[in-house]
Tab-separated table of C-alpha atoms in Angstrom:
chain	number	residue	atom	x	y	z
B	59	UNK	CA	24.193	6.243	2.416
B	60	UNK	CA	24.614	3.464	-0.170
B	61	UNK	CA	21.737	1.572	-1.771
B	62	UNK	CA	22.659	-1.517	0.241
B	63	UNK	CA	22.604	0.435	3.486
B	64	UNK	CA	19.282	2.029	2.580
B	65	UNK	CA	17.753	-1.392	1.958
B	66	UNK	CA	19.080	-2.571	5.321
B	67	UNK	CA	17.670	0.494	7.043
B	68	UNK	CA	14.230	-0.141	5.542
B	69	UNK	CA	14.445	-3.729	6.761
B	70	UNK	CA	15.250	-2.411	10.236
B	71	UNK	CA	12.244	-0.093	10.054
B	72	UNK	CA	10.040	-3.044	9.174
B	73	UNK	CA	11.448	-5.220	11.941
B	74	UNK	CA	11.081	-2.636	14.690
B	75	UNK	CA	7.605	-1.467	13.662
B	76	UNK	CA	6.473	-5.090	13.373
B	77	UNK	CA	7.607	-5.756	16.917
B	78	UNK	CA	5.546	-2.775	18.065
B	79	UNK	CA	2.435	-3.981	16.217
B	80	UNK	CA	2.265	-7.744	16.746
B	81	UNK	CA	1.426	-7.743	20.485
B	82	UNK	CA	-1.835	-5.968	19.561
B	83	UNK	CA	-2.892	-8.271	16.702
B	84	UNK	CA	-5.761	-10.604	17.653
B	85	UNK	CA	-5.674	-9.113	21.139
B	86	UNK	CA	-7.730	-6.573	23.080
B	87	UNK	CA	-6.572	-3.004	22.476
B	88	UNK	CA	-7.734	0.589	22.433
B	89	UNK	CA	-9.653	1.776	19.398
B	90	UNK	CA	-10.655	5.290	18.322
B	91	UNK	CA	-12.779	6.569	15.462
B	92	UNK	CA	-11.156	9.465	13.562
B	93	UNK	CA	-14.346	10.182	11.608
B	94	UNK	CA	-16.144	13.432	12.310
B	95	UNK	CA	-19.601	14.773	11.558
B	96	UNK	CA	-21.256	11.469	10.706
B	97	UNK	CA	-18.561	10.378	8.240
B	98	UNK	CA	-17.850	6.692	7.662
B	99	UNK	CA	-16.058	4.748	10.411
B	100	UNK	CA	-12.321	5.602	10.272
B	101	UNK	CA	-10.555	3.518	12.925
B	102	UNK	CA	-7.152	3.989	14.505
B	103	UNK	CA	-5.618	1.684	17.103
B	104	UNK	CA	-2.894	1.815	19.723
B	105	UNK	CA	-0.858	-0.355	17.350
B	106	UNK	CA	-1.037	2.260	14.551
B	107	UNK	CA	0.291	4.966	16.837
B	108	UNK	CA	2.958	2.830	18.497
B	109	UNK	CA	4.377	1.709	15.160
B	110	UNK	CA	4.465	5.183	13.647
B	111	UNK	CA	6.295	6.551	16.690
B	112	UNK	CA	8.952	3.859	16.205
B	113	UNK	CA	9.276	4.597	12.491
B	114	UNK	CA	9.509	8.360	12.939
B	115	UNK	CA	12.096	8.128	15.713
B	116	UNK	CA	14.336	5.835	13.672
B	117	UNK	CA	14.122	8.066	10.586
B	118	UNK	CA	14.838	11.243	12.549
B	119	UNK	CA	17.891	9.675	14.175
B	120	UNK	CA	19.317	8.286	10.932
B	121	UNK	CA	18.230	10.937	8.405
B	122	UNK	CA	17.615	14.174	10.328
B	123	UNK	CA	17.278	16.242	7.134
B	124	UNK	CA	14.625	14.004	5.567
B	125	UNK	CA	10.934	14.812	5.592
B	126	UNK	CA	8.209	12.538	6.951
B	127	UNK	CA	4.542	12.149	6.054
B	128	UNK	CA	2.623	9.685	8.209
B	129	UNK	CA	-1.021	8.799	8.597
B	130	UNK	CA	-1.231	9.248	12.356
B	131	UNK	CA	1.087	12.174	13.180
B	132	UNK	CA	1.044	14.395	10.120
B	133	UNK	CA	3.946	15.896	8.211
B	134	UNK	CA	7.327	17.502	8.760
B	135	UNK	CA	9.809	18.992	6.268
B	136	UNK	CA	7.803	18.095	3.169
B	137	UNK	CA	10.045	20.441	1.168
B	138	UNK	CA	13.037	18.126	1.739
B	139	UNK	CA	14.490	16.300	-1.266
B	140	UNK	CA	13.807	12.955	0.419
B	141	UNK	CA	10.496	12.345	2.191
B	142	UNK	CA	9.437	9.142	3.953
B	143	UNK	CA	5.763	8.268	3.529
B	144	UNK	CA	4.410	5.969	6.234
B	145	UNK	CA	1.248	4.026	6.951
B	146	UNK	CA	1.878	1.954	10.091
B	147	UNK	CA	-1.153	-0.261	9.478
B	148	UNK	CA	-2.746	-0.091	6.041
B	149	UNK	CA	-5.927	-2.111	6.425
B	150	UNK	CA	-6.841	-1.210	9.993
B	151	UNK	CA	-10.325	-2.707	9.562
B	152	UNK	CA	-8.769	-6.058	8.652
B	153	UNK	CA	-6.413	-5.703	11.639
B	154	UNK	CA	-9.355	-5.109	13.977
B	155	UNK	CA	-11.151	-8.149	12.554
B	156	UNK	CA	-8.090	-10.390	13.003
B	157	UNK	CA	-7.571	-10.840	9.259
B	158	UNK	CA	-3.932	-10.860	8.026
B	159	UNK	CA	-4.516	-8.692	4.948
B	160	UNK	CA	-3.053	-5.536	6.525
B	161	UNK	CA	0.518	-4.343	6.276
B	162	UNK	CA	2.986	-1.643	7.228
B	163	UNK	CA	3.807	0.651	4.297
B	164	UNK	CA	7.223	2.330	4.216
B	165	UNK	CA	7.800	4.497	1.164
B	166	UNK	CA	10.533	6.912	0.139
B	167	UNK	CA	10.068	9.807	-2.276
B	168	UNK	CA	12.985	11.660	-3.846
B	169	UNK	CA	12.239	14.933	-5.640
B	170	UNK	CA	8.555	14.009	-5.548
B	171	UNK	CA	8.889	10.577	-7.162
B	172	UNK	CA	8.304	7.281	-5.340
B	173	UNK	CA	11.702	5.575	-5.508
B	174	UNK	CA	11.594	2.804	-2.919
B	175	UNK	CA	8.842	0.940	-1.131
B	176	UNK	CA	8.331	-1.875	1.340
B	177	UNK	CA	5.187	-3.617	2.549
B	178	UNK	CA	5.672	-5.662	5.708
B	179	UNK	CA	3.146	-8.220	6.927
B	180	UNK	CA	4.760	-9.287	10.206
B	181	UNK	CA	2.149	-11.883	11.201
B	182	UNK	CA	2.784	-13.802	7.968
B	183	UNK	CA	6.500	-12.895	8.021
B	184	UNK	CA	6.340	-11.441	4.502
B	185	UNK	CA	8.178	-8.442	3.065
B	186	UNK	CA	7.459	-7.127	-0.397
B	187	UNK	CA	9.945	-4.499	-1.556
B	188	UNK	CA	10.921	-2.720	-4.740
B	189	UNK	CA	12.759	0.227	-6.240
B	190	UNK	CA	10.851	0.668	-9.480
B	191	UNK	CA	13.387	-1.407	-11.430
B	192	UNK	CA	12.942	-4.694	-9.574
B	193	UNK	CA	10.782	-6.132	-6.808
B	194	UNK	CA	11.134	-9.081	-4.458
B	195	UNK	CA	9.309	-11.028	-1.786
B	196	UNK	CA	11.107	-12.322	1.277
B	197	UNK	CA	9.417	-14.810	3.593
B	198	UNK	CA	10.122	-18.003	5.538
B	199	UNK	CA	10.787	-19.857	2.276
B	200	UNK	CA	13.486	-17.421	1.197
B	201	UNK	CA	13.572	-14.606	-1.339
B	202	UNK	CA	12.196	-14.499	-4.866
B	203	UNK	CA	11.827	-11.979	-7.648
B	204	UNK	CA	8.322	-10.694	-8.318
B	205	UNK	CA	6.836	-10.429	-11.811
B	206	UNK	CA	3.358	-9.432	-12.859
B	207	UNK	CA	1.564	-11.719	-15.267
B	208	UNK	CA	0.444	-11.140	-18.831
B	209	UNK	CA	-3.232	-10.266	-19.090
B	210	UNK	CA	-4.341	-8.264	-22.100
B	211	UNK	CA	-8.114	-8.109	-21.708
B	212	UNK	CA	-10.543	-7.208	-18.963
B	213	UNK	CA	-12.538	-10.390	-19.522
B	214	UNK	CA	-9.520	-12.429	-18.378
B	215	UNK	CA	-8.613	-10.205	-15.427
B	216	UNK	CA	-8.897	-10.641	-11.674
B	217	UNK	CA	-9.708	-7.284	-10.110
B	218	UNK	CA	-9.358	-6.154	-6.501
B	219	UNK	CA	-10.727	-3.157	-4.660
B	220	UNK	CA	-10.963	-2.433	-0.962
B	221	UNK	CA	-14.736	-1.874	-0.928
B	222	UNK	CA	-17.061	-0.762	-3.765
B	223	UNK	CA	-18.949	1.381	-1.249
B	224	UNK	CA	-15.911	3.641	-0.887
B	225	UNK	CA	-16.367	5.124	-4.364
B	226	UNK	CA	-18.118	8.488	-4.184
B	227	UNK	CA	-21.525	8.577	-5.841
B	228	UNK	CA	-21.317	10.084	-9.298
B	229	UNK	CA	-18.529	9.462	-11.788
B	230	UNK	CA	-16.379	7.442	-9.360
B	231	UNK	CA	-19.086	4.934	-8.517
B	232	UNK	CA	-20.296	4.853	-12.109
B	233	UNK	CA	-16.772	4.144	-13.329
B	234	UNK	CA	-16.398	1.235	-10.942
B	235	UNK	CA	-19.851	-0.128	-11.806
B	236	UNK	CA	-18.743	-0.228	-15.454
B	237	UNK	CA	-15.492	-2.035	-14.841
B	238	UNK	CA	-16.448	-4.790	-12.401
B	239	UNK	CA	-18.879	-6.581	-14.757
B	240	UNK	CA	-16.193	-6.522	-17.461
B	241	UNK	CA	-13.664	-8.619	-15.512
B	242	UNK	CA	-13.494	-12.337	-14.838
B	243	UNK	CA	-13.601	-12.026	-11.053
B	244	UNK	CA	-13.525	-9.310	-8.371
B	245	UNK	CA	-12.316	-9.563	-4.783
B	246	UNK	CA	-12.778	-7.082	-1.948
B	247	UNK	CA	-10.995	-6.092	1.235
B	248	UNK	CA	-7.306	-6.770	0.604
B	249	UNK	CA	-6.072	-3.160	0.977
B	250	UNK	CA	-2.297	-2.985	0.402
B	251	UNK	CA	-2.083	-6.758	0.052
B	252	UNK	CA	-3.902	-6.570	-3.284
B	253	UNK	CA	-1.091	-4.518	-4.853
B	254	UNK	CA	1.478	-7.011	-3.617
B	255	UNK	CA	-0.512	-9.901	-5.072
B	256	UNK	CA	-0.627	-7.953	-8.329
B	257	UNK	CA	3.170	-7.662	-8.225
B	258	UNK	CA	3.359	-11.400	-7.514
B	259	UNK	CA	1.241	-12.253	-10.570
B	260	UNK	CA	-1.856	-13.388	-8.672
B	261	UNK	CA	-4.109	-10.376	-9.364
B	262	UNK	CA	-4.255	-8.353	-12.572
B	263	UNK	CA	-5.948	-5.078	-11.695
B	264	UNK	CA	-6.553	-2.862	-8.646
B	265	UNK	CA	-9.002	0.044	-8.853
B	266	UNK	CA	-9.433	2.429	-5.909
B	267	UNK	CA	-10.486	5.971	-5.025
B	268	UNK	CA	-10.132	8.275	-2.056
B	269	UNK	CA	-6.549	7.214	-1.308
B	270	UNK	CA	-4.043	9.320	0.609
B	271	UNK	CA	-0.335	9.467	-0.336
B	272	UNK	CA	0.559	7.123	2.519
B	273	UNK	CA	-1.849	4.506	1.073
B	274	UNK	CA	0.014	4.222	-2.230
B	275	UNK	CA	3.557	5.684	-2.298
B	276	UNK	CA	5.260	2.579	-0.866
B	277	UNK	CA	3.377	0.308	-3.272
B	278	UNK	CA	4.293	2.126	-6.499
B	279	UNK	CA	7.974	0.993	-6.616
B	280	UNK	CA	6.895	-2.579	-5.799
B	281	UNK	CA	4.318	-2.817	-8.586
B	282	UNK	CA	6.504	-0.978	-11.108
B	283	UNK	CA	9.546	-3.010	-10.123
B	284	UNK	CA	7.585	-6.167	-10.891
B	285	UNK	CA	6.687	-4.888	-14.364
B	286	UNK	CA	3.313	-3.298	-13.635
B	287	UNK	CA	1.995	0.235	-13.905
B	288	UNK	CA	0.343	2.503	-11.319
B	289	UNK	CA	-1.355	5.781	-12.240
B	290	UNK	CA	-4.258	8.018	-11.364
B	291	UNK	CA	-7.481	7.415	-13.301
B	292	UNK	CA	-6.487	10.227	-15.665
B	293	UNK	CA	-3.192	8.490	-16.437
B	294	UNK	CA	-1.087	10.900	-14.372
B	295	UNK	CA	1.112	10.193	-11.337
B	296	UNK	CA	-0.493	8.373	-8.396
B	297	UNK	CA	1.860	9.632	-5.678
B	298	UNK	CA	-0.735	12.032	-4.241
B	299	UNK	CA	-3.364	9.306	-3.942
B	300	UNK	CA	-6.952	9.994	-4.960
B	301	UNK	CA	-8.301	7.781	-7.737
B	302	UNK	CA	-5.709	5.084	-8.431
B	303	UNK	CA	-5.451	2.201	-10.868
B	304	UNK	CA	-2.722	-0.455	-10.909
B	305	UNK	CA	-2.321	-3.134	-13.557
B	306	UNK	CA	0.147	-5.916	-14.170
B	307	UNK	CA	0.001	-5.516	-17.950
B	308	UNK	CA	0.132	-2.158	-19.749
B	309	UNK	CA	-2.426	-3.327	-22.298
B	310	UNK	CA	-4.856	-4.103	-19.491
B	311	UNK	CA	-4.119	-0.732	-17.905
B	312	UNK	CA	-5.054	1.013	-21.156
B	313	UNK	CA	-8.233	-1.047	-21.492
B	314	UNK	CA	-9.268	-0.283	-17.909
B	315	UNK	CA	-8.630	3.465	-18.325
B	316	UNK	CA	-10.867	3.454	-21.375
B	317	UNK	CA	-13.704	2.012	-19.288
B	318	UNK	CA	-13.151	4.357	-16.366
B	319	UNK	CA	-12.961	7.387	-18.690
B	320	UNK	CA	-15.475	6.738	-21.502
């Protein structure tokens, strides 16, 4: 399949999954808690499951030899050269609260590397997509190229994280407590939308921990395609999730790593 056809297929995935999700947004729907043994609230909705079923069925029909890793229904053929990594609703808490800072993440790994990604926010009619070399936003106003902005120092940076309480006590929490006072401003709760705003030049730094592959794989080609960098806190690949840092400027990335790893 050509690059053009692959891009069209990912658009089709976004369209069909969005149609499965939107009837549930700001409506009454079923809600389950996946947490066990007193763990923090981990919600999943009917919309999450409906969208992932759509995505998986379309991928199986079009690419039967490809692998799939999804948040709601596990993995299949992870040893395949190409593996789709799916999060039907990244930001389920925002979705439940009626806030439009959630999105559908559709990522593609080839030989273990994140090579293409798309974040779809169907309520706002926004699609952020990238292939590591370029990134674009398509919405009702048309399509534009995304570029991160220059920001060399922490004192000039806008930082985003989902929730400071998600950092495990110990070195994770201590690392975050060092970095937030060093930046100009911090914002919470944007989930995948924060990475897209970083790619668009609105945010400079995203610092997270406890991520799963489906939380980050689709976002790596978008941020990198816009000129940013995404790594683990130790500077290694972020494709497996865990502790992740994204920056729009490599100088800022280096400065943030120095604070997180004193």
